[in-house]
Amino acid sequence: MSSIAFKPFHGLRRSSAVPSPTSTTTTLSKSAVKFHVSAAKTSPKLSNRNLRVAIIGGGPAGGSAAETLAKAGIETFLIERKLDNCKPCGGAIPLCMVGEFDLPLDIIDRRVTKMKMISPSNIAVDIGQTLKPHEYIGMVRREVLDAYLRDRAKENGANVINGLFLKMDMPKHWDEPYVLHYTEYDGKKGAMGAKATLEVDAVIGADGANSRVAKAINAGDYDYAIAFQERIKIPDEKMVYYENLAEMYVGDDVSPDFYGWVFPKCDHVAVGTGTVTHKNDIKKFQLATRNRAKDKILGGKIIRVEAHPIPEHPRPRRLSGRVALVGDAAGYVTKCSGEGIYFAAKSGRMCAEAIVEGSQNGKKMVDEGDLRKYLEKWDKKYWPTYKVLDVLQKVFYRSNPAREAFVEMCADEYVQKMTFDSYLYKTVAPGNPLEDLKLAVNTIGSLVRANALRKEMEKLNV
């Protein structure tokens, strides 16, 4: 796997030449890693003020970016319309995120150590036998996680604005500001809010799949999935079953190109599904997911219904001038698993670090070359992960026989170890050549058996 050569994201421009930087070292906080702070020799120093940066969107990407910038002394503004936002999200986070982002354990609802992968024919495979005693998948509620990250950014000096971003005026000269137009909801102007403007030197678009920042810089479109989720309060005796267990259902009935899930939360379960190719049928797929899990959620009451678009691949453009996209706005959701929380937070932090580095802790102006360093680091580190999961989705989610083979393959201990090591620590885990060869043979065998079964079933249906 490590020897595969991956092509860069389609549509990205090559990095433009930038002057050789001069570097010094700084530490942002006790929890933050050290990185070099530098600015291009031609970058002008700012007079009587620090660099001003606006982040549009207050999810994991926006909150993480705002915290990093504020800690470095940069004048930071975070604009978020819905401070109580409950995005329809499974809410799974990898173990590495807990330590890397200093998340308190009390915001993690459940520590999942067991998973069931359930095939189209309802064959269930137990996953998690390779986990070490301290390893788990965290389950969070987005309204809790997002608020925590925003509050922490505010404590470090970020200005959190309850407002709806409308548009921005682009600078006509390299040293002119971006002028942001937004509606502010401060409780003093009534429900309609008040029109306001803000001048900043750089903008981070962390405003999700329907990003207005992306539209403002002509970032291009991408395919997207519709995620639909119901939060269901089930009887306490049934909740015991989901204490540390999550379920994933695959099959044409729950989604033609994704999966259905039942993920445990603090006092309820989140039941959902998603699709790219058949968006109009999303409620039908959701009903099928509930039906597949009906015995375990019987007697439950739906307490919230949520739906939201989820990007399927990175946008053609993620950077223009002093404006950069992160998280869902940039398209950082993985195929196959649909994971986006960690990558949102990580991209927000990496983008902010590039700004801190390029501006020498807010003392100098930044340019596109400074922000492009974030993209270069991001693509180098995570592009292989996205490519591998893209291939897996195309191979195993294309038909029910392929899904049966996928579930059968998940029973293999080596597959589980490789999968969890890659997920929990966000790396493409290096494989054992002999085990990889065995896995390839077993995978082919599973696909052959599944197709043979499909043909026999077709004969019976004639």
Coordinates of N, CA, C and O in Angstrom, one line a residue, residues 18-24 36-45 354-367 369-370 373:
V18 N 7.6 31.3 -3.9 CA 7.5 32.4 -2.8 C 8.9 32.6 -2.4 O 9.8 31.8 -2.5
P19 N 9.2 33.8 -1.9 CA 10.6 34.1 -1.4 C 11.0 33.2 -0.3 O 10.1 32.7 0.5
S20 N 12.2 33.0 -0.1 CA 12.8 32.1 0.9 C 12.5 32.8 2.3 O 12.8 33.9 2.5
P21 N 11.8 32.0 3.2 CA 11.4 32.6 4.5 C 12.6 32.6 5.5 O 13.5 31.9 5.4
T22 N 12.4 33.6 6.4 CA 13.3 33.6 7.6 C 12.5 33.1 8.7 O 11.4 33.4 8.9
S23 N 13.1 32.2 9.5 CA 12.3 31.5 10.5 C 12.8 31.7 12.0 O 13.9 31.9 12.2
T24 N 11.8 31.7 12.8 CA 12.0 31.7 14.3 C 11.0 30.6 14.8 O 10.2 30.2 14.1
H36 N 7.5 26.3 13.2 CA 8.3 27.4 12.9 C 7.4 28.6 12.4 O 6.5 28.4 11.7
V37 N 7.7 29.8 12.9 CA 7.0 31.0 12.5 C 7.9 31.8 11.5 O 9.0 32.1 11.9
S38 N 7.4 32.0 10.3 CA 8.2 32.8 9.4 C 7.3 33.6 8.5 O 6.1 33.3 8.4
A39 N 7.8 34.6 7.8 CA 7.1 35.4 6.9 C 8.0 35.7 5.7 O 9.2 35.8 5.9
A40 N 7.4 35.8 4.6 CA 8.3 36.2 3.4 C 9.0 37.5 3.6 O 8.4 38.4 4.3
K41 N 10.2 37.6 3.1 CA 11.0 38.8 3.3 C 10.2 40.1 2.8 O 10.4 41.2 3.3
T42 N 9.4 39.8 1.8 CA 8.7 41.0 1.1 C 7.4 41.3 1.8 O 6.8 42.3 1.5
S43 N 7.0 40.5 2.8 CA 5.7 40.8 3.5 C 5.9 42.0 4.3 O 6.8 42.1 5.2
P44 N 5.0 43.0 4.2 CA 5.2 44.3 5.0 C 4.7 44.1 6.4 O 3.8 43.3 6.7
K45 N 5.4 44.8 7.3 CA 5.0 44.8 8.7 C 3.7 45.6 8.8 O 3.5 46.6 8.1
A354 N -0.6 28.0 9.3 CA 0.0 28.6 8.2 C 0.0 30.1 8.2 O 0.9 30.8 7.8
I355 N -1.2 30.6 8.7 CA -1.3 32.1 8.8 C -0.4 32.6 9.9 O 0.2 33.7 9.7
V356 N -0.4 31.9 11.0 CA 0.5 32.3 12.1 C 1.9 32.3 11.7 O 2.7 33.3 11.9
E357 N 2.3 31.3 11.0 CA 3.7 31.2 10.5 C 4.0 32.3 9.5 O 5.1 32.9 9.6
G358 N 3.1 32.5 8.6 CA 3.4 33.5 7.5 C 3.4 34.9 8.0 O 4.0 35.8 7.4
S359 N 2.7 35.2 9.1 CA 2.5 36.5 9.6 C 3.4 36.8 10.8 O 3.3 37.9 11.3
Q360 N 4.2 35.9 11.2 CA 5.1 36.0 12.4 C 4.2 36.5 13.5 O 4.4 37.5 14.1
N361 N 3.3 35.6 13.9 CA 2.3 35.8 15.0 C 1.5 37.1 14.8 O 1.3 37.9 15.8
G362 N 1.1 37.4 13.6 CA 0.2 38.5 13.4 C 0.9 39.8 13.1 O 0.2 40.9 13.0
K363 N 2.2 39.9 13.0 CA 2.9 41.1 12.9 C 3.1 41.6 11.4 O 3.4 42.7 11.2
K364 N 2.9 40.6 10.5 CA 3.1 41.0 9.1 C 1.8 40.5 8.3 O 1.1 39.7 8.7
M365 N 1.7 41.1 7.1 CA 0.6 40.7 6.2 C 0.9 39.4 5.6 O 2.1 39.0 5.5
V366 N -0.1 38.6 5.3 CA 0.1 37.3 4.6 C -0.3 37.4 3.2 O -1.0 38.4 2.8
D367 N 0.1 36.5 2.4 CA -0.3 36.4 1.0 C -0.7 35.0 0.6 O -0.7 34.1 1.5
G369 N 0.8 32.8 -1.0 CA 1.8 31.8 -0.9 C 1.9 31.3 0.6 O 2.2 30.1 0.8
D370 N 1.6 32.1 1.6 CA 1.6 31.7 2.9 C 0.5 30.7 3.2 O 0.7 29.6 3.8
K373 N 0.8 27.0 1.8 CA 1.6 26.0 2.5 C 0.7 25.0 3.3 O 1.1 23.9 3.5

